[in-house]
């Protein structure tokens, strides 16, 4: 009898001692199952954390002799399990041929009690129940994790090409009936955030744009109240910048039309075949071919000097693989037209009309007089106005009522939009016969006023003097003395020649009247 009690005592003592060395969080045998949902193509981490129990004088790390075996039951726990990954006491790893080299353990984490299994990338056939068996000394502990796979597909496959029909579908390995599918695009608050919910089926986007790129989350709701979701980053191969870019250039200046892809085609294993520009001008199609460059995603068109005939719409077409994507770019040309064609004289009324081709309706204009000193530049904001002979649609107008020397020089018309300054054009104003004076204009005005006042005073003095002289002549007659000269002609001689002083010459008996010497009074 004593022997029986002794055996029972030793048995319970041994059980209690062994239980003190079982790793906490897991009991011997089968542990509670965990479920992990992962999107196909991404990485999965099947958790199996084991922490050594704190004992007196022991380290937090486990001994070197640890063996780990991960097995998979397939789609059901009733299927025969097969080894996925095995790590022996010596550290030697064995991996199933079908999952090699997609599964791994972190060797450095084993002694810290982390035996989680990593699968990268996850495939749809990886679905099933996984169990881990960890042997530590004489103890065996286990983890059970069920792996579910969510499949998100795009047609055509990634990358999606701009303006091509896109179909997005989402499903999972869950066996219950699917009730609803929701798509969330850029869930953070903002104008680009969108949500689409529908019955089971694919989500279609007729003309995907660059704004459709980014994070999409698929959420599946099943009849058993299970809700599963997965996130996918959609890449759209298109063009950087706005959808319909407009380039503003002054007449006579150079212009560069942009054509930049959102990604390098080589990143998707594609090669750029060609980049082609075209422009329909005056009924004639102009073409430019841009050389192939696999290391670049930018194919701009450079125009050295643009004119009104160059304004309009251009198209850039880039061949990527077997597909071609294109973008339209508008060239708007800015010009200045003066109301006076030819020389401008001082005092003339001058209108400078800033004209913009292919206006988008949101532009505003600002005139600026460029002086030699930037700090003395004068600003004049011009707005469309109905002036004589001009209508508002002709463009912003700057009026100079009387042209003067201070208006000479360069005038600049700048075009502004919501994003800032878009472009500018300059006009050089020259005045006929104008002489640039170094004296300030205020002194010039003083000199002109002084000269005018002086001339007025001189004129007044002259008028007063003439009036006084006339008054004196009326009250005091003037005596005029005429001298008596000898006769120049002799009445007795029919014809005589001029002989000298005192001689006379007569023709046809005519004589010359000789005044008598004396005084003649005049009134």
Short mmCIF file of C-alpha atoms in Angstrom, two decimals:
data_model
loop_
_atom_site.label_atom_id
_atom_site.label_comp_id
_atom_site.label_asym_id
_atom_site.label_seq_id
_atom_site.Cartn_x
_atom_site.Cartn_y
_atom_site.Cartn_z
CA UNK A 1 0.00 0.00 0.00
CA UNK A 2 2.83 2.32 0.89
CA UNK A 3 4.40 1.51 -2.47
CA UNK A 4 1.25 2.60 -4.30
CA UNK A 5 1.13 5.92 -2.44
CA UNK A 6 4.79 6.49 -3.19
CA UNK A 7 4.25 5.90 -6.92
CA UNK A 8 1.29 8.28 -7.01
CA UNK A 9 3.24 10.96 -5.13
CA UNK A 10 6.16 10.76 -7.54
CA UNK A 11 3.82 10.86 -10.53
CA UNK A 12 2.03 14.06 -9.43
CA UNK A 13 5.33 15.67 -8.45
CA UNK A 14 6.75 14.93 -11.90
CA UNK A 15 3.65 16.33 -13.60
CA UNK A 16 3.83 19.51 -11.58
CA UNK A 17 7.53 19.96 -12.37
CA UNK A 18 6.95 19.34 -16.08
CA UNK A 19 4.03 21.77 -16.19
CA UNK A 20 6.32 24.47 -14.82
CA UNK A 21 8.46 24.20 -17.96
CA UNK A 22 5.63 24.34 -20.52
CA UNK A 23 5.88 27.50 -22.62
CA UNK A 24 3.09 29.86 -21.62
CA UNK A 25 0.29 30.74 -24.01
CA UNK A 26 0.23 27.23 -25.46
CA UNK A 27 -0.79 23.98 -23.84
CA UNK A 28 0.46 20.59 -24.82
CA UNK A 29 -1.41 19.22 -27.78
CA UNK A 30 -3.53 21.35 -30.12
CA UNK A 31 -3.76 25.12 -29.54
CA UNK A 32 -6.60 27.46 -30.43
CA UNK A 33 -6.81 28.17 -34.17
CA UNK A 34 -6.02 31.56 -35.68
CA UNK A 35 -7.18 32.80 -39.07
CA UNK A 36 -5.10 34.94 -41.41
CA UNK A 37 -6.38 36.50 -44.66
CA UNK A 38 -3.80 37.56 -47.23
CA UNK A 39 -4.07 38.93 -50.74
CA UNK A 40 -2.65 36.70 -53.45
CA UNK A 41 0.76 37.91 -54.54
CA UNK A 42 1.63 39.54 -51.23
CA UNK A 43 3.50 38.06 -48.26
CA UNK A 44 1.93 36.20 -45.31
CA UNK A 45 3.17 35.72 -41.77
CA UNK A 46 1.65 32.74 -39.94
CA UNK A 47 2.14 33.60 -36.26
CA UNK A 48 3.59 31.19 -33.75
CA UNK A 49 5.17 33.16 -30.89
CA UNK A 50 6.45 31.14 -27.92
CA UNK A 51 8.01 32.92 -24.93
CA UNK A 52 10.09 31.03 -22.32
CA UNK A 53 8.64 31.18 -18.84
CA UNK A 54 10.59 33.29 -16.41
CA UNK A 55 12.32 30.99 -13.95
CA UNK A 56 14.76 31.76 -11.21
CA UNK A 57 18.30 32.28 -12.57
CA UNK A 58 17.38 31.29 -16.13
CA UNK A 59 17.90 33.26 -19.35
CA UNK A 60 15.05 34.57 -21.47
CA UNK A 61 16.45 32.74 -24.50
CA UNK A 62 15.76 29.11 -25.27
CA UNK A 63 18.55 26.56 -25.62
CA UNK A 64 20.14 25.90 -28.98
CA UNK A 65 18.52 22.47 -29.36
CA UNK A 66 15.11 23.32 -30.78
CA UNK A 67 13.30 21.62 -33.62
CA UNK A 68 10.40 23.13 -35.56
CA UNK A 69 8.12 21.38 -38.05
CA UNK A 70 5.42 23.21 -40.06
CA UNK A 71 2.79 21.05 -41.74
CA UNK A 72 -0.12 21.88 -44.05
CA UNK A 73 -3.43 20.05 -44.17
CA UNK A 74 -4.49 21.52 -47.48
CA UNK A 75 -7.99 22.90 -47.77
CA UNK A 76 -9.35 20.81 -44.88
CA UNK A 77 -8.08 19.52 -41.56
CA UNK A 78 -9.21 16.04 -42.59
CA UNK A 79 -6.72 15.89 -45.45
CA UNK A 80 -3.43 14.14 -44.91
CA UNK A 81 -0.86 16.73 -43.76
CA UNK A 82 2.47 17.18 -45.49
CA UNK A 83 5.64 18.86 -44.28
CA UNK A 84 6.14 22.45 -45.45
CA UNK A 85 9.31 23.35 -43.53
CA UNK A 86 11.40 21.47 -40.98
CA UNK A 87 14.27 22.73 -38.86
CA UNK A 88 16.23 20.03 -36.98
CA UNK A 89 18.21 20.29 -33.77
CA UNK A 90 21.33 20.87 -35.86
CA UNK A 91 19.74 23.83 -37.62
CA UNK A 92 19.39 22.03 -40.95
CA UNK A 93 16.27 23.13 -42.85
CA UNK A 94 14.14 20.99 -45.15
CA UNK A 95 11.56 22.60 -47.42
CA UNK A 96 8.77 21.09 -49.50
CA UNK A 97 9.64 21.19 -53.17
CA UNK A 98 6.37 22.93 -54.16
CA UNK A 99 6.90 25.80 -51.70
CA UNK A 100 10.64 26.26 -52.06
CA UNK A 101 11.98 28.96 -51.76
CA UNK A 102 8.79 30.84 -50.76
CA UNK A 103 8.73 29.70 -47.10
CA UNK A 104 11.21 30.62 -44.40
CA UNK A 105 11.84 31.06 -40.66
CA UNK A 106 13.92 33.73 -38.99
CA UNK A 107 16.90 31.86 -37.53
CA UNK A 108 17.77 34.74 -35.22
CA UNK A 109 14.26 34.71 -33.72
CA UNK A 110 14.11 31.00 -32.85
CA UNK A 111 15.88 31.29 -29.49
CA UNK A 112 13.62 34.23 -28.65
CA UNK A 113 10.59 32.00 -29.06
CA UNK A 114 9.36 33.26 -32.46
CA UNK A 115 8.61 30.37 -34.82
CA UNK A 116 6.32 32.24 -37.25
CA UNK A 117 6.26 30.96 -40.83
CA UNK A 118 6.72 33.48 -43.67
CA UNK A 119 5.29 32.79 -47.15
CA UNK A 120 6.28 35.19 -49.92
CA UNK A 121 4.61 35.46 -52.35
CA UNK A 122 1.32 33.78 -51.49
CA UNK A 123 -0.45 31.73 -54.15
CA UNK A 124 -4.09 30.69 -54.30
CA UNK A 125 -3.11 27.02 -53.80
CA UNK A 126 -1.51 27.87 -50.42
CA UNK A 127 -4.96 27.93 -48.81
CA UNK A 128 -5.39 25.54 -45.88
CA UNK A 129 -4.73 24.76 -42.22
CA UNK A 130 -1.13 25.01 -41.04
CA UNK A 131 0.24 23.62 -37.78
CA UNK A 132 3.62 24.02 -36.15
CA UNK A 133 5.21 21.49 -33.78
CA UNK A 134 7.96 22.83 -31.57
CA UNK A 135 10.17 20.45 -29.57
CA UNK A 136 12.03 21.90 -26.64
CA UNK A 137 13.83 19.41 -24.42
CA UNK A 138 11.18 16.76 -23.80
CA UNK A 139 8.22 19.06 -24.47
CA UNK A 140 6.18 19.36 -27.64
CA UNK A 141 4.09 22.44 -28.32
CA UNK A 142 1.93 23.38 -31.31
CA UNK A 143 0.39 26.31 -33.21
CA UNK A 144 -2.57 26.15 -35.58
CA UNK A 145 -3.19 28.84 -38.22
CA UNK A 146 -5.74 28.80 -41.04
CA UNK A 147 -4.61 30.69 -44.15
CA UNK A 148 -7.21 32.24 -46.44
CA UNK A 149 -6.37 33.90 -49.75
CA UNK A 150 -8.10 36.89 -51.36
CA UNK A 151 -7.66 37.22 -55.10
CA UNK A 152 -7.81 40.66 -56.71
CA UNK A 153 -7.60 40.69 -60.51
CA UNK A 154 -7.41 43.42 -63.12
CA UNK A 155 -8.14 43.07 -66.79
CA UNK A 156 -5.96 43.98 -68.57
CA UNK A 157 -3.23 43.10 -66.10
CA UNK A 158 -1.05 45.62 -64.31
CA UNK A 159 0.08 48.13 -65.43
CA UNK A 160 -3.23 49.53 -66.56
CA UNK A 161 -2.95 51.80 -69.59
CA UNK A 162 -4.66 55.17 -69.50
CA UNK A 163 -8.03 55.39 -71.32
CA UNK A 164 -8.31 51.59 -71.80
CA UNK A 165 -11.31 49.71 -70.34
CA UNK A 166 -10.49 48.35 -66.88
CA UNK A 167 -12.31 45.50 -65.09
CA UNK A 168 -11.63 44.93 -61.38
CA UNK A 169 -12.79 41.79 -59.55
CA UNK A 170 -12.33 40.48 -56.01
CA UNK A 171 -13.03 37.08 -54.39
CA UNK A 172 -11.68 34.84 -51.66
CA UNK A 173 -11.35 31.23 -50.56
CA UNK A 174 -14.15 31.62 -48.00
CA UNK A 175 -16.87 28.99 -48.55
CA UNK A 176 -19.92 31.02 -47.53
CA UNK A 177 -22.09 32.88 -50.04
CA UNK A 178 -20.86 36.31 -51.09
CA UNK A 179 -23.44 39.04 -50.40
CA UNK A 180 -21.74 42.32 -51.28
CA UNK A 181 -18.50 43.67 -52.74
CA UNK A 182 -17.27 47.19 -51.94
CA UNK A 183 -14.33 49.11 -53.39
CA UNK A 184 -12.72 52.01 -51.55
CA UNK A 185 -10.34 54.33 -53.42
CA UNK A 186 -8.04 56.58 -51.38
CA UNK A 187 -9.97 56.28 -48.14
CA UNK A 188 -8.38 59.39 -46.60
CA UNK A 189 -10.73 62.42 -46.67
CA UNK A 190 -10.52 64.42 -49.86
CA UNK A 191 -12.14 65.05 -53.23
CA UNK A 192 -10.48 61.98 -54.78
CA UNK A 193 -11.93 59.57 -52.20
CA UNK A 194 -14.54 57.26 -53.75
CA UNK A 195 -16.60 54.25 -52.68
CA UNK A 196 -18.37 51.70 -54.91
CA UNK A 197 -20.60 48.95 -53.49
CA UNK A 198 -22.51 46.41 -55.55
CA UNK A 199 -23.68 42.85 -55.70
CA UNK A 200 -21.07 40.24 -56.60
CA UNK A 201 -19.44 41.09 -59.89
CA UNK A 202 -16.65 43.11 -61.45
CA UNK A 203 -16.20 46.87 -61.18
CA UNK A 204 -15.62 48.51 -64.57
CA UNK A 205 -13.86 51.82 -65.27
CA UNK A 206 -14.45 52.86 -68.88
CA UNK A 207 -11.64 55.40 -69.22
CA UNK A 208 -9.11 55.03 -66.41
CA UNK A 209 -7.00 58.12 -65.81
CA UNK A 210 -4.01 58.97 -63.67
CA UNK A 211 -6.42 60.03 -60.92
CA UNK A 212 -7.55 56.40 -60.66
CA UNK A 213 -4.08 55.26 -59.61
CA UNK A 214 -3.26 54.61 -55.98
CA UNK A 215 -4.62 52.51 -53.13
CA UNK A 216 -7.79 50.45 -53.65
CA UNK A 217 -9.33 48.34 -50.88
CA UNK A 218 -11.67 45.47 -51.69
CA UNK A 219 -14.14 44.44 -48.97
CA UNK A 220 -16.17 41.21 -49.19
CA UNK A 221 -19.25 40.57 -47.02
CA UNK A 222 -20.53 36.99 -46.74
CA UNK A 223 -23.79 35.42 -45.64
CA UNK A 224 -22.23 34.13 -42.38
CA UNK A 225 -21.39 37.75 -41.39
CA UNK A 226 -17.74 37.25 -42.25
CA UNK A 227 -16.10 40.43 -43.66
CA UNK A 228 -12.80 40.13 -45.50
CA UNK A 229 -10.76 42.88 -47.11
CA UNK A 230 -7.55 43.34 -49.06
CA UNK A 231 -5.63 46.39 -50.32
CA UNK A 232 -4.11 46.77 -53.76
CA UNK A 233 -1.95 49.54 -55.24
CA UNK A 234 -3.12 50.27 -58.78
CA UNK A 235 -0.54 51.62 -61.23
CA UNK A 236 -1.76 53.44 -64.33
CA UNK A 237 0.66 53.91 -67.21
CA UNK A 238 -0.11 57.32 -68.65
CA UNK A 239 1.33 60.82 -68.66
CA UNK A 240 2.45 63.10 -65.87
CA UNK A 241 0.84 66.49 -65.41
CA UNK A 242 -2.70 67.71 -66.14
CA UNK A 243 -5.01 65.83 -68.47
CA UNK A 244 -5.10 68.60 -71.11
CA UNK A 245 -1.93 70.67 -70.66
CA UNK A 246 -1.63 74.17 -72.17
CA UNK A 247 1.74 75.77 -72.92
CA UNK A 248 1.87 79.60 -73.14
CA UNK A 249 4.61 81.17 -75.26
CA UNK A 250 5.29 84.66 -76.64
CA UNK A 251 5.43 85.06 -80.40
CA UNK A 252 9.01 84.68 -81.56
CA UNK A 253 10.15 82.78 -78.47
CA UNK A 254 10.97 79.08 -78.05
CA UNK A 255 8.46 76.56 -76.66
CA UNK A 256 8.81 73.05 -75.22
CA UNK A 257 5.73 70.83 -75.29
CA UNK A 258 5.77 68.16 -72.53
CA UNK A 259 5.26 64.43 -73.05
CA UNK A 260 6.37 62.50 -69.94
CA UNK A 261 5.20 58.99 -69.00
CA UNK A 262 4.13 58.25 -65.43
CA UNK A 263 6.52 55.27 -65.18
CA UNK A 264 9.56 53.94 -66.97
CA UNK A 265 8.19 51.26 -69.36
CA UNK A 266 11.25 49.11 -68.65
CA UNK A 267 10.01 48.76 -65.04
CA UNK A 268 7.19 46.58 -66.41
CA UNK A 269 9.40 44.72 -68.86
CA UNK A 270 8.21 46.85 -71.79
CA UNK A 271 10.20 48.68 -74.41
CA UNK A 272 9.31 52.04 -75.93
CA UNK A 273 9.03 51.52 -79.66
CA UNK A 274 8.66 55.16 -80.71
CA UNK A 275 7.39 58.58 -79.72
CA UNK A 276 5.59 60.58 -82.41
CA UNK A 277 4.33 64.19 -82.49
CA UNK A 278 1.74 65.56 -84.95
CA UNK A 279 0.09 68.96 -85.54
CA UNK A 280 -2.62 69.98 -88.00
CA UNK A 281 -1.85 73.53 -89.18
CA UNK A 282 -3.49 75.25 -92.14
CA UNK A 283 -4.83 71.98 -93.49
CA UNK A 284 -1.36 70.39 -93.50
CA UNK A 285 -0.27 67.69 -91.05
CA UNK A 286 3.16 68.21 -89.54
CA UNK A 287 5.04 65.25 -88.05
CA UNK A 288 8.04 64.84 -85.76
CA UNK A 289 9.63 61.55 -84.66
CA UNK A 290 11.44 61.49 -81.32
CA UNK A 291 14.38 59.10 -81.07
CA UNK A 292 13.95 55.99 -78.92
CA UNK A 293 15.43 56.19 -75.41
CA UNK A 294 14.79 53.25 -73.10
CA UNK A 295 16.37 54.99 -70.10
CA UNK A 296 14.02 57.98 -70.27
CA UNK A 297 10.29 58.50 -69.92
CA UNK A 298 10.24 62.06 -71.30
CA UNK A 299 9.75 62.87 -75.01
CA UNK A 300 9.27 66.68 -75.32
CA UNK A 301 8.87 68.58 -78.60
CA UNK A 302 11.10 71.68 -78.94
CA UNK A 303 9.92 74.55 -81.17
CA UNK A 304 12.73 77.16 -81.60
CA UNK A 305 10.52 80.14 -82.55
CA UNK A 306 6.72 80.07 -82.48
CA UNK A 307 4.27 82.26 -84.37
CA UNK A 308 0.53 82.56 -84.69
CA UNK A 309 0.56 79.77 -87.27
CA UNK A 310 2.10 77.40 -84.72
CA UNK A 311 -0.70 77.84 -82.19
CA UNK A 312 -3.17 75.01 -81.77
CA UNK A 313 -3.36 71.40 -80.63
CA UNK A 314 -0.48 68.92 -80.80
CA UNK A 315 -0.61 65.17 -80.16
CA UNK A 316 2.12 63.02 -78.61
CA UNK A 317 1.75 59.27 -79.25
CA UNK A 318 4.06 56.79 -77.46
CA UNK A 319 4.17 53.12 -78.43
CA UNK A 320 4.69 50.91 -75.37
CA UNK A 321 4.91 47.23 -76.16
CA UNK A 322 1.94 46.44 -78.38
CA UNK A 323 -0.12 49.38 -77.15
CA UNK A 324 -0.06 53.08 -77.99
CA UNK A 325 -1.02 55.84 -75.60
CA UNK A 326 -1.43 59.47 -76.61
CA UNK A 327 -1.92 62.91 -75.11
CA UNK A 328 -3.02 66.25 -76.59
CA UNK A 329 -1.08 69.43 -75.76
CA UNK A 330 -2.33 72.94 -76.65
CA UNK A 331 0.08 75.73 -77.61
CA UNK A 332 -1.28 79.21 -76.84
CA UNK A 333 0.67 82.12 -78.38
CA UNK A 334 0.70 85.57 -76.76
CA UNK A 335 1.06 88.67 -78.98
CA UNK A 336 0.80 92.48 -78.61
CA UNK A 337 -0.92 94.57 -81.30
CA UNK A 338 -0.60 98.40 -81.20
CA UNK A 339 -3.48 100.62 -82.36
CA UNK A 340 -0.99 102.75 -84.36
CA UNK A 341 0.88 100.89 -87.06
CA UNK A 342 4.21 102.56 -87.74
CA UNK A 343 5.87 105.48 -85.99
CA UNK A 344 4.25 106.84 -82.84
CA UNK A 345 4.50 110.57 -82.14
CA UNK A 346 4.32 112.38 -78.85
CA UNK A 347 0.79 113.32 -77.90
CA UNK A 348 -0.81 110.42 -79.78
CA UNK A 349 -3.39 108.18 -78.10
CA UNK A 350 -2.06 104.62 -78.13
CA UNK A 351 -3.72 101.30 -77.35
CA UNK A 352 -1.64 98.15 -76.70
CA UNK A 353 -3.78 95.03 -77.15
CA UNK A 354 -2.52 91.80 -75.52
CA UNK A 355 -4.00 88.91 -77.50
CA UNK A 356 -3.99 85.23 -76.47
CA UNK A 357 -4.83 82.38 -78.82
CA UNK A 358 -6.75 79.36 -77.46
CA UNK A 359 -7.78 81.04 -74.23
CA UNK A 360 -9.09 78.69 -71.52
CA UNK A 361 -11.33 81.37 -70.00
CA UNK A 362 -9.58 81.66 -66.63
CA UNK A 363 -6.59 83.77 -67.62
CA UNK A 364 -5.99 87.29 -66.33
CA UNK A 365 -3.48 89.84 -67.61
CA UNK A 366 -1.12 92.40 -66.12
CA UNK A 367 0.84 95.13 -67.88
CA UNK A 368 4.23 96.25 -66.60
CA UNK A 369 6.57 99.02 -67.82
CA UNK A 370 10.13 97.70 -67.61
CA UNK A 371 12.55 100.51 -66.64
CA UNK A 372 16.31 100.29 -66.30
CA UNK A 373 15.86 100.23 -62.51
CA UNK A 374 13.54 97.41 -61.40
CA UNK A 375 12.46 99.36 -58.34
CA UNK A 376 10.95 102.07 -60.57
CA UNK A 377 8.86 99.70 -62.68
CA UNK A 378 5.29 100.83 -63.14
CA UNK A 379 2.36 98.41 -62.98
CA UNK A 380 -0.88 98.85 -64.84
CA UNK A 381 -3.52 96.16 -64.54
CA UNK A 382 -5.46 96.05 -67.79
CA UNK A 383 -8.90 94.52 -68.11
CA UNK A 384 -11.02 94.01 -71.21
CA UNK A 385 -12.97 97.20 -71.93
CA UNK A 386 -15.10 98.60 -74.71
CA UNK A 387 -12.94 101.33 -76.21
CA UNK A 388 -13.39 103.21 -79.48
CA UNK A 389 -13.24 100.74 -82.33
CA UNK A 390 -12.38 97.78 -80.08
CA UNK A 391 -14.49 95.13 -78.37
CA UNK A 392 -13.79 93.22 -75.18
CA UNK A 393 -13.04 89.91 -76.89
CA UNK A 394 -9.97 91.37 -78.56
CA UNK A 395 -8.15 90.92 -75.29
CA UNK A 396 -6.88 93.02 -72.40
CA UNK A 397 -6.11 96.58 -73.49
CA UNK A 398 -3.66 99.10 -72.09
CA UNK A 399 -4.46 102.72 -72.96
CA UNK A 400 -1.89 105.54 -73.07
CA UNK A 401 -3.99 108.75 -73.58
CA UNK A 402 -1.03 110.94 -74.59
CA UNK A 403 2.25 109.32 -75.47
CA UNK A 404 5.26 111.04 -73.95
CA UNK A 405 8.94 110.37 -73.50
CA UNK A 406 8.35 108.66 -70.16
CA UNK A 407 6.34 105.96 -71.98
CA UNK A 408 9.30 104.90 -74.12
CA UNK A 409 10.90 101.50 -73.51
CA UNK A 410 9.70 97.94 -73.03
CA UNK A 411 6.17 97.06 -71.95
CA UNK A 412 5.46 93.53 -70.71
CA UNK A 413 2.09 91.76 -70.79
CA UNK A 414 2.01 88.80 -68.38
CA UNK A 415 -0.61 86.03 -68.41
CA UNK A 416 -1.67 84.58 -65.05
CA UNK A 417 -3.80 81.60 -64.10
CA UNK A 418 -4.86 79.85 -60.86
CA UNK A 419 -1.44 78.17 -60.68
CA UNK A 420 0.52 81.41 -61.12
CA UNK A 421 2.28 83.09 -64.03
CA UNK A 422 1.77 81.21 -67.29
CA UNK A 423 3.71 83.31 -69.81
CA UNK A 424 4.57 86.84 -70.97
CA UNK A 425 5.23 88.89 -74.10
CA UNK A 426 7.19 92.16 -74.48
CA UNK A 427 6.59 95.19 -76.71
CA UNK A 428 9.25 97.85 -77.41
CA UNK A 429 7.66 101.32 -77.68
CA UNK A 430 9.64 103.87 -79.71
CA UNK A 431 8.51 107.50 -80.18
CA UNK A 432 9.36 109.42 -83.38
CA UNK A 433 11.51 112.55 -82.79
CA UNK A 434 11.67 112.00 -79.08
CA UNK A 435 14.90 112.94 -77.35
CA UNK A 436 15.69 111.34 -74.08
CA UNK A 437 16.60 114.01 -71.51
CA UNK A 438 18.57 113.25 -68.42
CA UNK A 439 16.77 115.99 -66.45
CA UNK A 440 13.81 114.87 -64.37
CA UNK A 441 10.37 115.50 -65.82
CA UNK A 442 9.44 117.90 -63.02
CA UNK A 443 12.19 120.35 -64.05
CA UNK A 444 11.20 120.05 -67.69
CA UNK A 445 7.66 121.16 -66.79
CA UNK A 446 9.00 124.16 -64.84
CA UNK A 447 11.15 125.32 -67.78
CA UNK A 448 8.20 125.07 -70.18
CA UNK A 449 6.02 127.14 -67.87
CA UNK A 450 8.73 129.80 -67.50
CA UNK A 451 9.23 130.17 -71.24
CA UNK A 452 5.49 130.53 -71.79
CA UNK A 453 5.21 133.23 -69.13
CA UNK A 454 8.17 135.16 -70.58
CA UNK A 455 6.73 135.16 -74.10
CA UNK A 456 3.37 136.36 -72.77
CA UNK A 457 5.01 139.31 -70.96
CA UNK A 458 7.01 140.30 -74.07
CA UNK A 459 3.86 140.25 -76.18
CA UNK A 460 2.06 142.45 -73.66
CA UNK A 461 4.93 144.99 -73.66
CA UNK A 462 4.85 145.20 -77.48
CA UNK A 463 1.10 145.82 -77.55
CA UNK A 464 1.43 148.61 -74.96
CA UNK A 465 4.31 150.25 -76.90
CA UNK A 466 2.37 150.28 -80.18
CA UNK A 467 -0.64 151.84 -78.47
CA UNK A 468 1.45 154.62 -76.96
CA UNK A 469 3.19 155.41 -80.29
CA UNK A 470 -0.14 155.77 -82.12
CA UNK A 471 -1.45 158.17 -79.48
CA UNK A 472 1.59 160.45 -79.78
CA UNK A 473 1.39 160.61 -83.61
CA UNK A 474 -2.23 161.85 -83.51
CA UNK A 475 -1.54 164.87 -81.24
CA UNK A 476 1.86 165.93 -82.68
CA UNK A 477 2.20 166.06 -86.55
CA UNK A 478 5.49 164.92 -87.99
CA UNK A 479 7.42 167.25 -90.40
CA UNK A 480 9.16 165.51 -93.22
CA UNK A 481 11.95 167.43 -95.10
CA UNK A 482 12.59 166.40 -98.66
CA UNK A 483 15.89 167.53 -100.25
CA UNK A 484 15.93 169.18 -103.74
CA UNK A 485 17.95 167.38 -106.36
CA UNK A 486 19.03 168.73 -109.76
CA UNK A 487 16.94 167.67 -112.78
CA UNK A 488 17.85 164.40 -114.39
CA UNK A 489 16.13 165.04 -117.75
CA UNK A 490 16.16 167.93 -120.22
CA UNK A 491 12.77 168.77 -121.76
CA UNK A 492 14.36 170.29 -124.88
CA UNK A 493 16.25 167.22 -125.94
CA UNK A 494 14.21 164.36 -127.41
CA UNK A 495 16.61 161.69 -126.41
CA UNK A 496 19.61 162.11 -124.25
CA UNK A 497 21.87 159.65 -122.59
CA UNK A 498 22.77 159.52 -119.00
CA UNK A 499 25.84 161.67 -118.75
CA UNK A 500 26.51 161.95 -115.11
CA UNK A 501 25.41 163.69 -111.99
CA UNK A 502 23.14 166.50 -112.71
CA UNK A 503 22.44 165.45 -116.34
CA UNK A 504 18.93 164.44 -117.43
CA UNK A 505 17.64 161.68 -119.65
CA UNK A 506 14.22 161.91 -121.31
CA UNK A 507 12.12 159.67 -123.59
CA UNK A 508 9.23 160.93 -125.80
CA UNK A 509 9.06 164.40 -124.29
CA UNK A 510 8.28 163.01 -120.90
CA UNK A 511 9.86 164.72 -117.96
CA UNK A 512 10.51 163.81 -114.34
CA UNK A 513 8.63 165.62 -111.62
CA UNK A 514 10.98 167.65 -109.49
CA UNK A 515 9.81 168.70 -106.10
CA UNK A 516 10.70 172.18 -104.93
CA UNK A 517 13.01 172.57 -102.05
CA UNK A 518 11.09 173.32 -98.96
CA UNK A 519 9.02 171.84 -96.19
CA UNK A 520 5.89 169.73 -96.69
CA UNK A 521 3.49 169.15 -93.84
CA UNK A 522 1.82 165.80 -93.59
CA UNK A 523 -1.02 164.70 -91.45
#
